[in-house]
C-alpha atoms as one frame of an Amber mdcrd trajectory, in Angstrom:
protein
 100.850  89.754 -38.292 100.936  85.757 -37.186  98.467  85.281 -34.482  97.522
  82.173 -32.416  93.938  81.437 -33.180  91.035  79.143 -31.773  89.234  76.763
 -33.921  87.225  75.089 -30.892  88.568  72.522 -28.470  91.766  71.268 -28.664
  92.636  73.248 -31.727  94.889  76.264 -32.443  96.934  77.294 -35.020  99.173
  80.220 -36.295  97.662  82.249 -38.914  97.869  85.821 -40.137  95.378  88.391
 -38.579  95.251  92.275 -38.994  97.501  93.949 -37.255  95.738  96.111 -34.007
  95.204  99.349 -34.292  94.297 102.713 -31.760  90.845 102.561 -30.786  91.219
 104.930 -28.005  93.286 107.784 -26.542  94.589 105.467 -23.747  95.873 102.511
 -25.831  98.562 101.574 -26.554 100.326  98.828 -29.270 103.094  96.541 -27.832
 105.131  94.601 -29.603 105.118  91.223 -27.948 108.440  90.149 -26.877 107.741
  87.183 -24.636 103.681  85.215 -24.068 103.703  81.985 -21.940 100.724  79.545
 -22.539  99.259  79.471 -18.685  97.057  76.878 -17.058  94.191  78.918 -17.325
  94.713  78.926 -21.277  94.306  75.055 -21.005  90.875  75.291 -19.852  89.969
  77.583 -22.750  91.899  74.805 -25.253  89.747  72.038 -23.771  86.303  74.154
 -24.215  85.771  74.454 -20.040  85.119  78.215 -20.141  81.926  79.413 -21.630
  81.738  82.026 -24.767  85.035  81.093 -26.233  84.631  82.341 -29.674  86.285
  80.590 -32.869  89.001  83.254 -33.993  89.948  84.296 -30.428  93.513  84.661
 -30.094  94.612  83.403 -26.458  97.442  84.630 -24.050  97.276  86.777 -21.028
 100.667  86.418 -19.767 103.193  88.687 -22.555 105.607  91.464 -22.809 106.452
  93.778 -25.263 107.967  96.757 -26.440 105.650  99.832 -27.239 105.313 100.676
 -30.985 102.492 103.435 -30.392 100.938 105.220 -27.909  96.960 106.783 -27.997
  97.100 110.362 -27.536  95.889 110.131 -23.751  98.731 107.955 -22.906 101.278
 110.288 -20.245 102.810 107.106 -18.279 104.654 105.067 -21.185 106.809 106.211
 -24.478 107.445 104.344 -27.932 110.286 101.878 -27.016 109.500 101.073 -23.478
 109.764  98.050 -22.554 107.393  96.629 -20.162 105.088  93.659 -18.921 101.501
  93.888 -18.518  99.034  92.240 -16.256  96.613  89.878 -17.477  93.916  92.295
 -15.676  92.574  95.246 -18.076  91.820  98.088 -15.384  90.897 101.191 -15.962
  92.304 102.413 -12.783  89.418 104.748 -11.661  86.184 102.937 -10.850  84.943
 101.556  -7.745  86.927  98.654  -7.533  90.378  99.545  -8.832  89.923 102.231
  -6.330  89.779  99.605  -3.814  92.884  97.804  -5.428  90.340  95.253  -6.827
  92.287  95.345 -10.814  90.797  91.938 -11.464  87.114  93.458 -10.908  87.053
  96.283 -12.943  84.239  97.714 -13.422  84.352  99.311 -16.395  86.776  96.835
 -18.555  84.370  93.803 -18.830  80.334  94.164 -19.943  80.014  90.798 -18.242
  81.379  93.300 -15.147  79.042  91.898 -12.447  81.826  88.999 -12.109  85.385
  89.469 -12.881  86.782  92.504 -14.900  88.777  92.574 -18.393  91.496  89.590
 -19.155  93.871  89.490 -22.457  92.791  86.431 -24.196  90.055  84.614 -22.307
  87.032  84.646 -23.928  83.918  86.786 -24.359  83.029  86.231 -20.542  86.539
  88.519 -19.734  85.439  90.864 -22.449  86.391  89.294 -25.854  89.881  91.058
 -26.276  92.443  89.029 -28.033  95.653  88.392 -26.476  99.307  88.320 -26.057
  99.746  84.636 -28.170 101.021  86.819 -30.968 103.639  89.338 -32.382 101.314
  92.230 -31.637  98.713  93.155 -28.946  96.323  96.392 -28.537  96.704  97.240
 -24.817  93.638  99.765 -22.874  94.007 101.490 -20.464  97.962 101.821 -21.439
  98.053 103.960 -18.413  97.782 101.863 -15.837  98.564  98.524 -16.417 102.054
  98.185 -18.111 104.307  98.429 -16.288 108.356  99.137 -17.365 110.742  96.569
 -16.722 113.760  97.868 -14.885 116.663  97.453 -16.487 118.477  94.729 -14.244
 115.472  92.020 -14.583 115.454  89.153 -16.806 112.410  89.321 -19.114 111.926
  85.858 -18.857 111.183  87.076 -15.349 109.580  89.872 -16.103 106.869  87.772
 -18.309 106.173  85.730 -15.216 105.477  88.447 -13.245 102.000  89.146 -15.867
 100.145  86.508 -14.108 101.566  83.019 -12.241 103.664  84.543  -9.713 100.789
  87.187  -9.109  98.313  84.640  -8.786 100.127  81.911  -6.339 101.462  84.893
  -4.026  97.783  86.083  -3.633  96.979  82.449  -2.847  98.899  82.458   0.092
  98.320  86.091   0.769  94.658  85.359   0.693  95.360  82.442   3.291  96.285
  84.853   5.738  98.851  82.652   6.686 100.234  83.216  10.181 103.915  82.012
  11.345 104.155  78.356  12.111 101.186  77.586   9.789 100.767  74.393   8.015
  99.930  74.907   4.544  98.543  72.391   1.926  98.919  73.468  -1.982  96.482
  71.441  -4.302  98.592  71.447  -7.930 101.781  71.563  -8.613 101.682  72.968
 -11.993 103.188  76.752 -12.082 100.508  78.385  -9.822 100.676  75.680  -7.661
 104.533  75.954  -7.573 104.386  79.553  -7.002 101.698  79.342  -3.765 104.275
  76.735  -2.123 106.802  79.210  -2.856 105.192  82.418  -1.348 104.186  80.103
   1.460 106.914  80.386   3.281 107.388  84.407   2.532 104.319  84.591   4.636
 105.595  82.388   7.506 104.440  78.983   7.137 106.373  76.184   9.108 105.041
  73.089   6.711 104.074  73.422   2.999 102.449  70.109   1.375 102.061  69.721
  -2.622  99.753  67.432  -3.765  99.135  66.171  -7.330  98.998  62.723  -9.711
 102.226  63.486 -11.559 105.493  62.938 -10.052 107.356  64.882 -12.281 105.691
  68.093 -10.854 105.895  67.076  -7.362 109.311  66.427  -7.847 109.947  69.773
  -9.104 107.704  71.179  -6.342 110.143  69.771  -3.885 113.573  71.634  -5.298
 111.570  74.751  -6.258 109.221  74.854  -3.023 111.180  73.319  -0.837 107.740
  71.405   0.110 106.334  68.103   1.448 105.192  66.469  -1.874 102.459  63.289
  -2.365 100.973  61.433  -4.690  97.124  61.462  -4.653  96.837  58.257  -6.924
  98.761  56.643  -4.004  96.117  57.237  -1.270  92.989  55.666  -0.323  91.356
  59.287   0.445  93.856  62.373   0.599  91.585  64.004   3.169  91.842  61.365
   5.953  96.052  61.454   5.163  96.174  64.913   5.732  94.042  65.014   8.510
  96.614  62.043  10.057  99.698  64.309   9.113  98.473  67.324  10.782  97.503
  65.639  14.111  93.846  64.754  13.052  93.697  68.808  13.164  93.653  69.408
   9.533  95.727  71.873   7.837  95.743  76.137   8.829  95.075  76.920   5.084
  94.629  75.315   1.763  95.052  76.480  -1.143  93.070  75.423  -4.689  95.357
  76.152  -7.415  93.862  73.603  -9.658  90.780  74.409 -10.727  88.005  73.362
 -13.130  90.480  70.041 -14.758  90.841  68.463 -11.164  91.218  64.963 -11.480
  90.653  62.476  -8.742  87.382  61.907  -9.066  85.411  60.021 -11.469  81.795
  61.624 -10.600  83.489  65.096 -10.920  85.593  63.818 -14.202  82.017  63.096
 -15.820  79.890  65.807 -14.854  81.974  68.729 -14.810  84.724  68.034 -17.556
  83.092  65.203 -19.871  79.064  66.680 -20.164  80.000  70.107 -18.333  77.199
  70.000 -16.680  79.508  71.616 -13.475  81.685  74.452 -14.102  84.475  71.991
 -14.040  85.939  69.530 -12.072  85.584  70.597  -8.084  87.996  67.964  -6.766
  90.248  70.004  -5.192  87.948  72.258  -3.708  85.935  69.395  -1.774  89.228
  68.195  -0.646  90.176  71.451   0.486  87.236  72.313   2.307  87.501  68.756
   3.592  91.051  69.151   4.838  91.265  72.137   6.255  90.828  72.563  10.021
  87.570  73.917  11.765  88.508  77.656  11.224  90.525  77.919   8.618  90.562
  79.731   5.563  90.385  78.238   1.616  92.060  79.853  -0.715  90.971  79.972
  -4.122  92.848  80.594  -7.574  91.489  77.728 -10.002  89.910  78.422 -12.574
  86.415  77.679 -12.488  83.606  78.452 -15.173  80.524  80.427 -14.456  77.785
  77.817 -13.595  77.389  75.827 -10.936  79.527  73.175  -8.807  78.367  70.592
  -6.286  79.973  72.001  -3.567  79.899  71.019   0.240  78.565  74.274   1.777
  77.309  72.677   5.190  81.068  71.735   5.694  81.988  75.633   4.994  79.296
  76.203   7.698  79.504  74.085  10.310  83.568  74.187  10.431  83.791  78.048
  10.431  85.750  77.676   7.341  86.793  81.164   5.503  86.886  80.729   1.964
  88.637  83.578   0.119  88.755  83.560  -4.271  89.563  86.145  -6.795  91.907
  86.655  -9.725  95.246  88.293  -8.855  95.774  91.841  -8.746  98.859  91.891
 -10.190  99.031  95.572 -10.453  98.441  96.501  -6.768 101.040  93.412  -5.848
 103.712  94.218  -8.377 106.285  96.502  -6.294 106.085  94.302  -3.502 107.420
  91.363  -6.340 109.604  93.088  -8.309 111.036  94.014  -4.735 111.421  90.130
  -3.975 112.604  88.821  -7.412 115.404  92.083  -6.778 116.425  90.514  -3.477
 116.941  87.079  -5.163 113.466  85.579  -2.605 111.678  84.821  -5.671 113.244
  83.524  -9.078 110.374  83.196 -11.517 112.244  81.715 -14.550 113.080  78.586
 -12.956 109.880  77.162 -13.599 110.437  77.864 -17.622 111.007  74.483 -19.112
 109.726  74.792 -23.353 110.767  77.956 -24.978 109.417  77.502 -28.604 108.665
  80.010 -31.397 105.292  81.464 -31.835 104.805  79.578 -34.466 104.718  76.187
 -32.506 102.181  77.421 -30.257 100.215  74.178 -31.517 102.791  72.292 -30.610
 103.119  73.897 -27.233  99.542  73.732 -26.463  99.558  69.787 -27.255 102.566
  69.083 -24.816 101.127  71.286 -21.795  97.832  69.766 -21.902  99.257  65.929
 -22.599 101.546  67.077 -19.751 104.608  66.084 -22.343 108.168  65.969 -21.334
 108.258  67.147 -18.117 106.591  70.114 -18.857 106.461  72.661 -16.576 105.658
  76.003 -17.797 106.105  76.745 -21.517 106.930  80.834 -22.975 106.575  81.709
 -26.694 109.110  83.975 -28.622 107.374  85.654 -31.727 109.725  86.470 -34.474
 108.457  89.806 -34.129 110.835  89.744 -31.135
């Protein structure tokens, strides 16, 4: 089968692989119909993330149609076509008990931090993802989900990961009616927070980010305040001036480890990695927020350490809450609200290119090419 595969940073390319096989009762094989390339992707593409092996094939974000089932499998049938979350759960320990899919316990080796992820290297438990015409799926049981018949796959696909992730953002901000809420990134996660903003109450949604292509797409898809970092002297003291020297109820970091902003940051934690990343937007979120507010967390960030401002978290009785989406334990309540018309997930597609481009996609998402937004691969398979 063609497969996208890793070569170190900045280089991927389409080659053939073996085709995946049952290697336990409970998997399944899916036939990948639809993968995006996500943010998250970028920072395994430009060697952020830790463990990324040479071979790895990326994608966590795909849908497919079931070509064989293990012999354990009771929930899905050959032909079924369904999405499945970027977590691998196995639906029965501690955590996925508590709803916790992104901290399975039993998915990962490297369980003591997050649980299994499709594509994202050795760190998320080494299994090879979606950025191809054919994916072994655990756990089939739990996970994949079917796609009802009246959704748009290129909905569907979205529904793996981004829109997950940004509605947790703002769920995790506990947002309250009349909040003010400031998003940090307007690329898809970014777009998707703003968005789920408002589902949650919130009288004021800011975007910022450098590129006014994406804040100008935050403001028709959002409906949001946007601004220009590169045109401040500090964004902290403006948003502290626009929210009556208060600072904002909730921010939320949907950036991550490739921040820029900050040269210090720029050199440390993306040049000689000695951070996990770039922590821009997280000191400007912990900066911004107001005495008692709560952080919200989705970047990416690798597993060493950041300079972080933790006497600020102290001594402004900030809450700071972080994980990886759940997308299974979230997924009626967004199916529910992409039925109802309150979210439309597909608007943020702008590339659709053939798995066989993915180079080509990978180059314009990270040069942040032709008003990229958020670009989905079609394998031929498909």
């Amino acid at each position: 089968m063609l497969a996208m595969d890793y070569r170190g940073p900045m280089r991927v390319r389409v080659t053939q692989k073996a085709m995946p096989t049952i290697q336990h009762p409970q998997d399944a094989i899916v036939r990948v119909t639809r993968s995006c390339i996500c943010g998250s992707d970028i920072h395994l593409y430009c060697g952020m993330v830790p463990d990324t092996r040479v071979g790895m094939t990326f994608g966590h974000e795909f849908t497919g149609i079931v070509e064989e089932v293990g012999s354990e499998v009771r929930n899905l049938k050959t032909g079924d076509h369904v999405l499945v979350p970027f977590n691998i759960a196995c639906g029965r320990c501690h955590f996925c008990k508590q709803g916790l899919f992104g901290n399975c316990h039993e998915a990962n080796p490297q369980a003591t931090a997050v649980g299994g992820i499709f594509g994202y290297s050795h760190t998320a438990g080494g299994y090879d993802g979606g950025q191809a015409q054919y994916v072994r799926v655990p756990y089939a049981d739990v996970g994949p989900t079917v796609i009802p018949d009246w959704m748009d796959p290129d909905d569907a696909v979205l529904l793996t990961d981004v829109v997950p992730t940004g509605y947790q953002a703002a769920e995790m901000g506990s947002i309250q009616p009349g909040d003010t809420v400031v998003v940090f990134g307007a690329g898809p996660v970014g777009l998707l927070a703003a968005k789920s903003a408002w589902l949650f109450g919130a009288s004021r949604v800011i975007v910022l980010d450098h590129l006014d292509y994406r804040l100008e797409f935050a403001a028709r898809f959002a409906n949001a305040e946007v601004y220009n970092f590169l045109s401040m002297d500090d964004p902290v003291v403006f948003l502290k001036k626009t929210t009556d020297s208060l600072g904002a109820d909730v921010c939320i970091d949907a950036v991550g480890a490739d921040a820029s902003g900050n040269p210090l940051h720029t050199l440390l934690g993306k040049k000689l990695k000695l951070e996990a990343g770039s922590a821009v937007a997280l000191h400007w979120a912990i900066n911004s927020v107001k005495k008692g507010g709560v952080v919200s967390i989705v970047g990416v960030y690798g597993p060493t350490g950041n300079m972080i401002p933790i006497g600020n978290v102290v001594n402004k009785g900030i809450t700071i809450r972080a994980n990886q989406a759940s997308v299974k334990r979230l997924l009626p309540r967004l199916i529910e609200h992409v039925k109802e018309g309150r979210l439309n997930p597909k608007e943020i597609i702008t590339h659709r290119l053939p798995l066989e481009e993915v180079s080509e996609g990978y180059r314009i998402f990270t040069s942040k090419l032709d008003g990229c937004i958020k670009p989905v691969l079609y394998p031929n398979a498909a």
